[in-house]
Structures are given as structure tokens and as C-alpha cells.
PDB file of C-alpha atoms and ligand atoms in Angstrom:
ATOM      1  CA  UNK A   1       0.000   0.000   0.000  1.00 92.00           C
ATOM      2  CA  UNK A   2       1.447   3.633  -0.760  1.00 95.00           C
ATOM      3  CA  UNK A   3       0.098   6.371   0.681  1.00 97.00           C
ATOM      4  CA  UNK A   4       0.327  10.322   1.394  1.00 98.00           C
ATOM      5  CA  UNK A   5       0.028  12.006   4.788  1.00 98.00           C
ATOM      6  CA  UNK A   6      -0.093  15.669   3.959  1.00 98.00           C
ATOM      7  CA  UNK A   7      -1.138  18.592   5.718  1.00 97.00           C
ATOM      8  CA  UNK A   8       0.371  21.944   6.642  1.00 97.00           C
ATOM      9  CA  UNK A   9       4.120  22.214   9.081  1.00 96.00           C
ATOM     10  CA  UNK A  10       3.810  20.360  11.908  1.00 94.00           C
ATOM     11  CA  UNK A  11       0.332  18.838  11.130  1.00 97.00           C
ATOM     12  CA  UNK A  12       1.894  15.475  12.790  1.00 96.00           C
ATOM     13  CA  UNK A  13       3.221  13.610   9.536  1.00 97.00           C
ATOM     14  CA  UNK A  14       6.520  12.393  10.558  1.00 95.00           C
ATOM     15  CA  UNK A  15       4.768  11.245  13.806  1.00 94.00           C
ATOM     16  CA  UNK A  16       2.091   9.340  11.976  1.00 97.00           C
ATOM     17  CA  UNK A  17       4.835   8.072   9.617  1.00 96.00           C
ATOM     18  CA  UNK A  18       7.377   6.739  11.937  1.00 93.00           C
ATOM     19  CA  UNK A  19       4.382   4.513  13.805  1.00 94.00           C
ATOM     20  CA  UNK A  20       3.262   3.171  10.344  1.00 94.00           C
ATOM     21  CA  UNK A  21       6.796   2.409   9.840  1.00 93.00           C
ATOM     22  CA  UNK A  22       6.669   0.466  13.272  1.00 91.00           C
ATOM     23  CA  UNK A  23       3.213  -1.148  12.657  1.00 91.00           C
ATOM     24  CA  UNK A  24       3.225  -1.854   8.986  1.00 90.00           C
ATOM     25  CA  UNK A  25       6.810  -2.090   7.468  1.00 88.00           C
ATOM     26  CA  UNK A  26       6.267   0.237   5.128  1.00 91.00           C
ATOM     27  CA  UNK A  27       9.077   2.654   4.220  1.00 93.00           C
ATOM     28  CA  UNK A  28       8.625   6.528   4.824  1.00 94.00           C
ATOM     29  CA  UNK A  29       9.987   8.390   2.317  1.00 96.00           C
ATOM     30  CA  UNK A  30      10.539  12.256   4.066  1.00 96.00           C
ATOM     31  CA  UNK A  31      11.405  14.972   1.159  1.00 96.00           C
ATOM     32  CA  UNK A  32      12.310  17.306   4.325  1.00 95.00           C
ATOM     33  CA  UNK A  33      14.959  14.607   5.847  1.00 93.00           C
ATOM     34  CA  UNK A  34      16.193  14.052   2.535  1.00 93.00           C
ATOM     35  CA  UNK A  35      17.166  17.791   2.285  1.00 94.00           C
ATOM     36  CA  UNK A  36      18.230  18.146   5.860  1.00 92.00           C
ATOM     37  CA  UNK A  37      20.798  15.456   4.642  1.00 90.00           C
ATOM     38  CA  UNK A  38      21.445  16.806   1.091  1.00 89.00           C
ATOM     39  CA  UNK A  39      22.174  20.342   3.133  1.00 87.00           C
ATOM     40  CA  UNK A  40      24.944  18.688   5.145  1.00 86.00           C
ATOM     41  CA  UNK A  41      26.642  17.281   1.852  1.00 84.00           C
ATOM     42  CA  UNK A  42      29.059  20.927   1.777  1.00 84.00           C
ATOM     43  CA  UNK A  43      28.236  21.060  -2.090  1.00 88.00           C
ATOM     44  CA  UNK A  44      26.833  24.124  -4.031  1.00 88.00           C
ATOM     45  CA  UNK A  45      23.676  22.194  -4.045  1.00 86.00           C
ATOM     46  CA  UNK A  46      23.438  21.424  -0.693  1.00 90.00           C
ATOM     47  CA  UNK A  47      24.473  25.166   0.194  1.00 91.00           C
ATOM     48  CA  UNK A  48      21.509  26.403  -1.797  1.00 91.00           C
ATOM     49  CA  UNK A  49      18.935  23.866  -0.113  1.00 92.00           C
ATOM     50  CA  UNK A  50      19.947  25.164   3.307  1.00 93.00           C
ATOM     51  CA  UNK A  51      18.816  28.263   2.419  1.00 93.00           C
ATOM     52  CA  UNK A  52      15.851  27.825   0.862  1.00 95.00           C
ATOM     53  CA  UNK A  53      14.473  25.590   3.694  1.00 94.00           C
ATOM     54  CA  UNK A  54      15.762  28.161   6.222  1.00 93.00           C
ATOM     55  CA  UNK A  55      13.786  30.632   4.582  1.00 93.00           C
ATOM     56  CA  UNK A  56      10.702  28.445   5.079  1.00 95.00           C
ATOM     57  CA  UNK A  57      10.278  28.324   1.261  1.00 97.00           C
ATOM     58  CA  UNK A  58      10.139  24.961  -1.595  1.00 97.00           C
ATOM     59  CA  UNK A  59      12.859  23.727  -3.269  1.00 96.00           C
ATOM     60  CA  UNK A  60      12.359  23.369  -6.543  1.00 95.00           C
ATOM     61  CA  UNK A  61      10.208  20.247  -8.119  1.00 96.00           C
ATOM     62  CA  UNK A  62      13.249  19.011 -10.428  1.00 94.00           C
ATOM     63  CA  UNK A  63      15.030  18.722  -6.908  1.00 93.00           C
ATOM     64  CA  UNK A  64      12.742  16.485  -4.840  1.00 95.00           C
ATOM     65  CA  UNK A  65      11.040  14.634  -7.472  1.00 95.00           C
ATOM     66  CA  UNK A  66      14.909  13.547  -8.520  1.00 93.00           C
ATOM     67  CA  UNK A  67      15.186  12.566  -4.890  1.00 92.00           C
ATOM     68  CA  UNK A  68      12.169  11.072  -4.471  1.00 94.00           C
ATOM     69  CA  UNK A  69      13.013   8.719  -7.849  1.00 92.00           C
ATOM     70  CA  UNK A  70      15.921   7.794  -6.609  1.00 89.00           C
ATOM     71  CA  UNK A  71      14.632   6.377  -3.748  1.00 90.00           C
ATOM     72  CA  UNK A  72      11.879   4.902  -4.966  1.00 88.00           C
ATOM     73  CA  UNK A  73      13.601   2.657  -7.630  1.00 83.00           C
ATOM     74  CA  UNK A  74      16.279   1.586  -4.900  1.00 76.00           C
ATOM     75  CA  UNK A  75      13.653   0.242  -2.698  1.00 74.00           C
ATOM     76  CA  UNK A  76      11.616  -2.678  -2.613  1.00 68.00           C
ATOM     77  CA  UNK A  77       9.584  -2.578   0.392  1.00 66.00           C
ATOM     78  CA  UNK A  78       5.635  -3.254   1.438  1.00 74.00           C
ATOM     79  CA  UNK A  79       4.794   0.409   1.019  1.00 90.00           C
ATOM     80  CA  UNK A  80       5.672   3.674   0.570  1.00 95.00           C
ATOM     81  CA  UNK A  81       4.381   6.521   3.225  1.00 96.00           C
ATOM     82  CA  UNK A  82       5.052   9.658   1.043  1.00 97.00           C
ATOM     83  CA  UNK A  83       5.910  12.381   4.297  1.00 97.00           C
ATOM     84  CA  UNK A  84       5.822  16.133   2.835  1.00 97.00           C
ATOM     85  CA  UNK A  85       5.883  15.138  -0.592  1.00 98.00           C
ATOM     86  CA  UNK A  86       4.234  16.069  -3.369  1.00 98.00           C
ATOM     87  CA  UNK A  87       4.020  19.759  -2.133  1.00 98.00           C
ATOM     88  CA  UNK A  88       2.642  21.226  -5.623  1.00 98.00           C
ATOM     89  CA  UNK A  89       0.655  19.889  -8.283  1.00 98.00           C
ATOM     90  CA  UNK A  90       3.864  19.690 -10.661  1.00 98.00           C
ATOM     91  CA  UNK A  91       5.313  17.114  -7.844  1.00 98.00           C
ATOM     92  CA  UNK A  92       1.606  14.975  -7.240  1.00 98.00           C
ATOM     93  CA  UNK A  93       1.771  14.449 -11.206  1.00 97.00           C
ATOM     94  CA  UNK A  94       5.163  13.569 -11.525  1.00 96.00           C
ATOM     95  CA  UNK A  95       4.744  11.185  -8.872  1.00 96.00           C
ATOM     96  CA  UNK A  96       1.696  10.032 -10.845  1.00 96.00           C
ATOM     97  CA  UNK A  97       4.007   8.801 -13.604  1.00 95.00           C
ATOM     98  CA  UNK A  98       6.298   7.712 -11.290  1.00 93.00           C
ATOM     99  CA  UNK A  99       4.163   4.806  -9.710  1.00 93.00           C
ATOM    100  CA  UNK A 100       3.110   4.197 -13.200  1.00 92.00           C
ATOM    101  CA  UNK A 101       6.240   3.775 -14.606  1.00 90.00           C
ATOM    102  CA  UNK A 102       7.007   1.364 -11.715  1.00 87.00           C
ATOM    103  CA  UNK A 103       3.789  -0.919 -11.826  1.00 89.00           C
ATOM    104  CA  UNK A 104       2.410   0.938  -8.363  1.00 90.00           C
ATOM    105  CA  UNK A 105      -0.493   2.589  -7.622  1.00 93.00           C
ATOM    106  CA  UNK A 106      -1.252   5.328  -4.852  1.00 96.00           C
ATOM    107  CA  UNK A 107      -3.902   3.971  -2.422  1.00 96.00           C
ATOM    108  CA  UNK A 108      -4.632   6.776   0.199  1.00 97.00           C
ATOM    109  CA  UNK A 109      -4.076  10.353   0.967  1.00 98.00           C
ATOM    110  CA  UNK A 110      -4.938  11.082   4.424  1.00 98.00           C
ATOM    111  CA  UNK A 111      -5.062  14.848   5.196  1.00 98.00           C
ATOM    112  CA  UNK A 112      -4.272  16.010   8.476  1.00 97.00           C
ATOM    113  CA  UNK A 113      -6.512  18.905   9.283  1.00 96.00           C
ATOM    114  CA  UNK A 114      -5.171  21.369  12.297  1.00 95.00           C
ATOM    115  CA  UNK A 115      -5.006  24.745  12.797  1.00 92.00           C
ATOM    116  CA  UNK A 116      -2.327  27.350  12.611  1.00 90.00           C
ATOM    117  CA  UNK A 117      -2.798  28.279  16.312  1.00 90.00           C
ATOM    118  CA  UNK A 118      -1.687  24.654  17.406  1.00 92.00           C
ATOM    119  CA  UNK A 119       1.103  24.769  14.246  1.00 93.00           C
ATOM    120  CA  UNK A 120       3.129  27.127  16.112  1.00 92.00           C
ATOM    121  CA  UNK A 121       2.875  25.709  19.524  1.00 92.00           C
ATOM    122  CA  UNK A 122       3.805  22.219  17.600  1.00 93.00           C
ATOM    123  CA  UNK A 123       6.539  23.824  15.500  1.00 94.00           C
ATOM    124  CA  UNK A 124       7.950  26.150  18.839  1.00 92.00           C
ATOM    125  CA  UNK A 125       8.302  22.757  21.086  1.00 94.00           C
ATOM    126  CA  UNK A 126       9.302  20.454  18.439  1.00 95.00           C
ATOM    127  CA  UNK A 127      12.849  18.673  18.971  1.00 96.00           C
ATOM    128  CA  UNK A 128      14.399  15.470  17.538  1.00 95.00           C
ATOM    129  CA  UNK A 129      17.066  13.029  18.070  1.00 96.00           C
ATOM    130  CA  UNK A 130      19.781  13.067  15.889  1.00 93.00           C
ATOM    131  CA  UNK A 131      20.487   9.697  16.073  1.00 94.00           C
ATOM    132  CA  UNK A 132      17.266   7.529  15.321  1.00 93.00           C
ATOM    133  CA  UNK A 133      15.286  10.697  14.555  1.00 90.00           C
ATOM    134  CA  UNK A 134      12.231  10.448  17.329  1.00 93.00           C
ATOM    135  CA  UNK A 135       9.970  13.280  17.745  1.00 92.00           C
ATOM    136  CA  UNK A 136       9.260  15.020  20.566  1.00 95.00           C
ATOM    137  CA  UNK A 137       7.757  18.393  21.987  1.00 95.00           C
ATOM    138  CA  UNK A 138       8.631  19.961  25.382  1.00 95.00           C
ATOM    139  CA  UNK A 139       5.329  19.884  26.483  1.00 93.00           C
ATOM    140  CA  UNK A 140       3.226  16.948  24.897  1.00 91.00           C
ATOM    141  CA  UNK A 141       6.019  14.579  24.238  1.00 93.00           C
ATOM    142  CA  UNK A 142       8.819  15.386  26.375  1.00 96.00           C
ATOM    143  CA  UNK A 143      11.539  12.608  26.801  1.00 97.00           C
ATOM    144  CA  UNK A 144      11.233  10.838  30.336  1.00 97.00           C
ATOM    145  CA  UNK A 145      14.666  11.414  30.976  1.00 97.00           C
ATOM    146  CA  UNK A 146      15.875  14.917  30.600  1.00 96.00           C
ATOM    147  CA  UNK A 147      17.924  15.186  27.295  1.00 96.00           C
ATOM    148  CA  UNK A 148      18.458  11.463  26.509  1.00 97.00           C
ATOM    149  CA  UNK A 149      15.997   9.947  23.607  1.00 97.00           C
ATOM    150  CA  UNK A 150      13.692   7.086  24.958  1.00 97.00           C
ATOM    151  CA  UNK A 151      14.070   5.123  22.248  1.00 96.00           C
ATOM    152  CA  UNK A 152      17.871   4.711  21.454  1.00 96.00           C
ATOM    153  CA  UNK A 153      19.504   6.488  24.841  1.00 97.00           C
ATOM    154  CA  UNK A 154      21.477   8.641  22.497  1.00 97.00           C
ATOM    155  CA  UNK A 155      22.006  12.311  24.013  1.00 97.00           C
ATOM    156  CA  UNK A 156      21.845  13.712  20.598  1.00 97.00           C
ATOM    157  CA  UNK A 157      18.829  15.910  20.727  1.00 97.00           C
ATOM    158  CA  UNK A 158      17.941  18.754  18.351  1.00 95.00           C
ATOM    159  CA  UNK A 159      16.187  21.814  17.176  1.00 95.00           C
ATOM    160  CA  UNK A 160      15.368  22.740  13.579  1.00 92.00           C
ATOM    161  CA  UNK A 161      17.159  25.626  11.880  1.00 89.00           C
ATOM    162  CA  UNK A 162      13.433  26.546  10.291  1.00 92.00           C
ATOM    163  CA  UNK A 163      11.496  25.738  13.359  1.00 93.00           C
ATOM    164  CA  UNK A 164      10.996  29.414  14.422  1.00 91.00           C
ATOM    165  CA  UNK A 165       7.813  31.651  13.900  1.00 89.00           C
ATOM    166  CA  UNK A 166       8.930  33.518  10.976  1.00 91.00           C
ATOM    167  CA  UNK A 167      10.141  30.793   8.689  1.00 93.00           C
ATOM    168  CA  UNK A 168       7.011  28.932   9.946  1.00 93.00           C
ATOM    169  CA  UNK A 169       4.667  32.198   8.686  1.00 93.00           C
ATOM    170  CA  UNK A 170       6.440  31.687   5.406  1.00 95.00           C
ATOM    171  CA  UNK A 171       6.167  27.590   5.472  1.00 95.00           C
ATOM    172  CA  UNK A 172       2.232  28.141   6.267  1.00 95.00           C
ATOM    173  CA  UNK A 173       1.889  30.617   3.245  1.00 96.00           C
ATOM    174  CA  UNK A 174       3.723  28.303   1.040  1.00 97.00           C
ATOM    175  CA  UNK A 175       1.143  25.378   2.093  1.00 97.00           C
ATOM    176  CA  UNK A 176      -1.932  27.500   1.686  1.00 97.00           C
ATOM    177  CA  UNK A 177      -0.700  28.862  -1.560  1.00 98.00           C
ATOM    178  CA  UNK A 178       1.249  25.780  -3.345  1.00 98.00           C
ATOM    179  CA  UNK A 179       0.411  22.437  -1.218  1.00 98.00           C
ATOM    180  CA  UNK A 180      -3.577  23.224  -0.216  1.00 97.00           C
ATOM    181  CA  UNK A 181      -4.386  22.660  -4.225  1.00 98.00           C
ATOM    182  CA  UNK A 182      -3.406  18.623  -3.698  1.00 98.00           C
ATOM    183  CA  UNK A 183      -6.484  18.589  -2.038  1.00 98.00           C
ATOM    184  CA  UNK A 184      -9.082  18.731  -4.815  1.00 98.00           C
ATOM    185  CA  UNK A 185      -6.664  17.340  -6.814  1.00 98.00           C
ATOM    186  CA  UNK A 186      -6.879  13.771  -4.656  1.00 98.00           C
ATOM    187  CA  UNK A 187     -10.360  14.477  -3.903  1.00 97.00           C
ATOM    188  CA  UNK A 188     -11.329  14.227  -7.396  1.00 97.00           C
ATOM    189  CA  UNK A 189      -9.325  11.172  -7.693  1.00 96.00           C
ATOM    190  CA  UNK A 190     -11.271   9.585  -4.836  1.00 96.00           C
ATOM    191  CA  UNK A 191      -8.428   9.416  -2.381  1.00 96.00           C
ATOM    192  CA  UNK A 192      -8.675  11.537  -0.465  1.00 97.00           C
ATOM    193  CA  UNK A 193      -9.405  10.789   3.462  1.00 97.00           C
ATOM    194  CA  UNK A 194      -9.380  13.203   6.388  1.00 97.00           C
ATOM    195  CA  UNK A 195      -8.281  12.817  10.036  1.00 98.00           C
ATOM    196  CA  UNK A 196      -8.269  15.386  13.375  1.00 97.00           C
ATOM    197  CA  UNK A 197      -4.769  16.212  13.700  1.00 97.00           C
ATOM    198  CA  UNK A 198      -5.589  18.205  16.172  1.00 96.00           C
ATOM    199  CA  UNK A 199      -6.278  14.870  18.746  1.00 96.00           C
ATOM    200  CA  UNK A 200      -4.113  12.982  21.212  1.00 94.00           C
ATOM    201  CA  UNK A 201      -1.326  11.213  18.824  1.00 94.00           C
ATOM    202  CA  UNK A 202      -2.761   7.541  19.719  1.00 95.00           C
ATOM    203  CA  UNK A 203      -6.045   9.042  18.382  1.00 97.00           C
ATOM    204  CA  UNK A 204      -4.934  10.487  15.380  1.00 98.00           C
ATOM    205  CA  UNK A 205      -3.072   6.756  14.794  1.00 97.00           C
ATOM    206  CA  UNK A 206      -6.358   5.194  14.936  1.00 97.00           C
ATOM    207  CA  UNK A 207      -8.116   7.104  12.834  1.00 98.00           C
ATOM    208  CA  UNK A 208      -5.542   6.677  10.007  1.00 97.00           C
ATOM    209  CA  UNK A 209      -6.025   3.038  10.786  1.00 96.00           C
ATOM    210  CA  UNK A 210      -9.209   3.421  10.025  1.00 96.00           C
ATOM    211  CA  UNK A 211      -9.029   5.336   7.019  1.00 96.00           C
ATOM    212  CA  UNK A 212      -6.215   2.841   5.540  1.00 95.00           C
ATOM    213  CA  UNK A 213      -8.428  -0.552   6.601  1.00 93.00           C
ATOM    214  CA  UNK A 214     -11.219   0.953   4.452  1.00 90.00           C
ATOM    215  CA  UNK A 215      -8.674   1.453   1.313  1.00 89.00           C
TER     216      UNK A 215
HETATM  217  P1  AP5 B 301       9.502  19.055   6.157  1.00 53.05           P
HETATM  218  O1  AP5 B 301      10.620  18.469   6.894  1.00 53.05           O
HETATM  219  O2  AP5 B 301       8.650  18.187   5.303  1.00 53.05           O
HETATM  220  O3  AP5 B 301       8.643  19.893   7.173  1.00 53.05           O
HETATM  221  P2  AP5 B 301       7.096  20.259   7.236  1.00 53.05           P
HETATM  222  O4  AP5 B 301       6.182  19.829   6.177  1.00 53.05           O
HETATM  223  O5  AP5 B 301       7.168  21.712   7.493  1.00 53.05           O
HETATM  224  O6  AP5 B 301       6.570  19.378   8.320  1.00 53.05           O
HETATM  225  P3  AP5 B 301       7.186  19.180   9.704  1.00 53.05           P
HETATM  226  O7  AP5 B 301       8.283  18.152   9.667  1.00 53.05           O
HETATM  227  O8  AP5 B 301       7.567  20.526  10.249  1.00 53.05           O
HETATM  228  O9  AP5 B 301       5.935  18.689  10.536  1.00 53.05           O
HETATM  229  P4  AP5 B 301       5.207  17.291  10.654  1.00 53.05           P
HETATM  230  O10 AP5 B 301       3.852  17.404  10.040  1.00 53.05           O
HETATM  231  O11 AP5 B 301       6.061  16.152  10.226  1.00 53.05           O
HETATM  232  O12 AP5 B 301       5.006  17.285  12.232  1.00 53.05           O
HETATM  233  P5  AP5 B 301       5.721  16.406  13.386  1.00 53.05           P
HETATM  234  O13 AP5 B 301       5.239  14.999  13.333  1.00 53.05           O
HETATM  235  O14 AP5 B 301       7.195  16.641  13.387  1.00 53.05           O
HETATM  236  O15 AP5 B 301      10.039  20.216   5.185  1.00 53.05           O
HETATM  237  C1  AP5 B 301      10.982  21.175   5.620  1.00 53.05           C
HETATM  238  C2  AP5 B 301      11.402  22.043   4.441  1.00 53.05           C
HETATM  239  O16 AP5 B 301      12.022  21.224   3.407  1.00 53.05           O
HETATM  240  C3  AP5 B 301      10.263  22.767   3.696  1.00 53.05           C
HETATM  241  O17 AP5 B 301       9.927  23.990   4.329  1.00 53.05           O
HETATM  242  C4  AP5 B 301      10.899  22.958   2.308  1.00 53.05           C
HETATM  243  O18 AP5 B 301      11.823  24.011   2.313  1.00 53.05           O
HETATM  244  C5  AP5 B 301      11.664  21.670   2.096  1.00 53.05           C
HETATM  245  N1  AP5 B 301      10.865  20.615   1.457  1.00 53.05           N
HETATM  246  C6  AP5 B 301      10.500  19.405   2.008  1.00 53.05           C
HETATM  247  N2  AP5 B 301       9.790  18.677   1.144  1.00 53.05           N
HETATM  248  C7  AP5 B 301       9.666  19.436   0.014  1.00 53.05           C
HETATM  249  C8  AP5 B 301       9.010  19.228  -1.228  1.00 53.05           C
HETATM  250  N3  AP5 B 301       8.316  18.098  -1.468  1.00 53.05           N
HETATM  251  N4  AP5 B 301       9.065  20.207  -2.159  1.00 53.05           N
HETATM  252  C9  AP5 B 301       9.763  21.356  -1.922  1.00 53.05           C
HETATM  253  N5  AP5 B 301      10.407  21.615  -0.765  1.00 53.05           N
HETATM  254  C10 AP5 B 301      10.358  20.663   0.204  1.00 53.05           C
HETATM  255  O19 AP5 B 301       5.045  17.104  14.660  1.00 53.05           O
HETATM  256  C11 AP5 B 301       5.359  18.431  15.035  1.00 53.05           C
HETATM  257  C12 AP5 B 301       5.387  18.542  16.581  1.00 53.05           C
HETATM  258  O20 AP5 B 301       4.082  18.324  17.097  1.00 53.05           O
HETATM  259  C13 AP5 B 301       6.287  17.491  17.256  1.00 53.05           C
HETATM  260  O21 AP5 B 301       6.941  18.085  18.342  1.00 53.05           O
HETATM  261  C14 AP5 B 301       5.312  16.389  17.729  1.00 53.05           C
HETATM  262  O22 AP5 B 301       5.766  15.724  18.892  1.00 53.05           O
HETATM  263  C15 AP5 B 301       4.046  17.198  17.995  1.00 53.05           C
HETATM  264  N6  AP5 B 301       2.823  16.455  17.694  1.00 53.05           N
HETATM  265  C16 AP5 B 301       2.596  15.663  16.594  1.00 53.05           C
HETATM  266  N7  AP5 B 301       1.344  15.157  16.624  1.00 53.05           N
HETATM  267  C17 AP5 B 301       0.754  15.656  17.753  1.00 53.05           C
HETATM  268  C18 AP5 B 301      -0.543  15.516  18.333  1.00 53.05           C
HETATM  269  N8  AP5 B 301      -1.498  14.768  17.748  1.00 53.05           N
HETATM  270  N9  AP5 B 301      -0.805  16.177  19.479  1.00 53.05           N
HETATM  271  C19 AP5 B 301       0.141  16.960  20.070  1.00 53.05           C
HETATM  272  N10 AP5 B 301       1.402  17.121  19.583  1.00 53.05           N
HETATM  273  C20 AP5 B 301       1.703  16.485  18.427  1.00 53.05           C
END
């Protein structure tokens, strides 16, 4: 099964993703971690990215879908949980053809719906470890140890360069202006399925559950 979790910054998709991972096997395929790691690389490329994502704007389509076709022909796995990608109609056809090209289909887009009130809360709290890459927020996730990750021990824990409120005002424009369009794009393709973001996380896991038992 391939699916899309999409929604706005900090909507709860790399949460979501990392317990279908868990659950189901399947593979998450993050655009954004793929940058963060392109951005570390030291080339003119990577130099570029950093900026762009700092500024809380996209990188360009030819970018990420070239990332995300890498990926997807080096992997064989028992589905694909596209996390922050496609971000503009461009992207969502390309990875059309994509899947086509490879015999696959897309089964489900689930759309995490919150609002921008609880986005910056999310987005202000938000750290990660830099070792196995578990989310957390200082005050609904916090690790149970002070500064050590619960899942792998590492002490490793981080902030985002672009998790501050004016790149996020910039991110949210970007989604309402580029990435809200997928919507009636998938709708009219009969994918599309909603879920409250805006519920406990174990909630919002069951009711993507839900949505992916009907598919
Ligand atoms: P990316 O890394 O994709 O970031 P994003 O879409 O802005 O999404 P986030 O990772 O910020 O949020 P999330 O929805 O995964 O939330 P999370 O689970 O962490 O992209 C970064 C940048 O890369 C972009 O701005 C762009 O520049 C570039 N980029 C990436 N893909 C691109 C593409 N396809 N095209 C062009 N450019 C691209 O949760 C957030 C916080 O909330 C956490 O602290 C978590 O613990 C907490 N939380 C989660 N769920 C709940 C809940 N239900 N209740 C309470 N707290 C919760």
C-alpha cells in the first residue's frame, strides 16, 4: 500500500509516519529529511537547499522529485508513506508517472486537518534526536529522561534551523498557496481521506487506521 500524509508544518506527519513504519513495514519516504541530509553534503547544491528551507520556502520540483526517484527505484519494500511530498501539483503528477512507470499505484491520501494556532505551539516545542530521529515536543512529548531519547539512549537531541515563527509564517503561506491545491486534486481522484490532527497522537493513529483498513 502507498500512501500520502499531507497537511500543513507540523500537522503530525513524521509522527504518523514513523508509527506506520513500526506497525506496517512500510518505508517513509521524508522529502524534508532528505534535504536536511542533502544540506549537510558541503556542495553548491546542498548550500543552496539550506537556504531555501531556512527561509521556510520549496525547493524546486526538479530537486525532490529527482530525490524522491531515486529512492523509490532503490527500494523494494511493502509500502511507501510519502511524508511532505508532493508539495505542488507539478510534484503529485510527476509522482503520478512515477508509480506508473514502476507498476504501483497510490492507495490513500490522508489529510491532516489542524489549525495554525496549534502549528506554532507544535513547530515552537518540536525537537528530535539526531540519532534515530524520534519526535518530541517539550510539552506533549517530552523525553522521560531529561535530554536522553527514549528510544535509542542517544544524548543527541535537536532543534530545527526553520522551526521558528517567521520561517514557519512563510512555510504556512507556502502550504496555503502551493500544497492546499493537492487537495481537490486527490479528492477528485477519490483518495482523499481526512483525520483530526488536532487529537491525542494515539487518536490520530487510529483514525488513520481506520481510514487505511477501508482502502
Ligand atoms: P519538512 O521536513 O517536510 O517539514 P514540514 O512539512 O514543514 O513538516 P514538519 O516536519 O515541520 O511537521 P510534521 O507534520 O512532520 O510534524 P511532526 O510529526 O514533526 O520540510 C521542511 C522544508 O524542506 C520545507 O519547508 C521545504 O523548504 C523543504 N521541502 C521538504 N519537502 C519538500 C518538497 N516536497 N518540495 C519542496 N520543498 C520541500 O510534529 C510536530 C510537533 O508536534 C512534534 O513536536 C510532535 O511531537 C508534535 N505532535 C505531533 N502530533 C501531535 C498531536 N497529535 N498532538 C500533540 N502534539 C503532536
Amino acid at each position: 500500500m502507498n500512501i500520502i500524509l499531507l497537511g500543513p508544518p507540523g500537522a503530525g506527519k513524521g509522527t504518523q509516519a514513523r508509527r506506520l513504519v513500526e506497525q506496517r513495514g512500510m518505508i517513509q519516504l521524508s522529502t524534508g529529511d532528505m534535504l536536511r541530509e542533502a544540506r549537510t553534503s558541503g556542495t553548491e547544491m546542498g548550500k543552496k537547499v539550506a537556504e531555501i528551507m531556512d527561509r521556510g520556502e520549496l525547493v524546486t520540483d526538479e530537486i525532490v522529485i529527482g530525490l524522491i526517484e531515486e529512492k523509490l527505484r532503490g527500494e523494494s519494500a511493502s509500502g511507501f508513506i510519502f511524508d511532505g511530498f508532493p508539495r505542488t501539483l507539478g510534484q503529485a503528477d510527476a509522482l503520478g508517472a512515477l508509480l506508473d512507470k514502476l507498476g504501483q499505484s497510490l492507495d490513500a491520501v490522508i489529510e491532516m486537518q489542524v489549525d495554525d494556532e496549534a502549528l506554532v505551539r507544535r513547530i515552537t516545542g518540536r525537537f528530535t534526536c539526531g540519532n534515530c530521529g524520534e519526535v518530541y515536543h517539550d510539552e506533549t512529548k517530552p523525553t522521560k529522561v531529561e535530554g536522553v531519547c527514549d528510544v535509542c539512549g542517544s544524548t543527541e537531541l535537536k532543534r530545527r534551523a526553520d522551526d521558528n515563527e517567521e520561517s514557519l509564517r512563510t512555510r504556512l503561506l507556502e502550504y496555503y498557496k502551493k500544497t492546499s491545491p493537492l487537495l481537490g486534486y486527490y479528492y477528485a481522484k477519490g483518495k482523499l481521506d481526512r483525520v483530526d490532527g488536532l487529537a491525542e497522537i494515539e487518536d490520530v493513529a487510529a483514525a488513520i487506521k481506520d481510514a487505511l483498513d477501508k482502502v
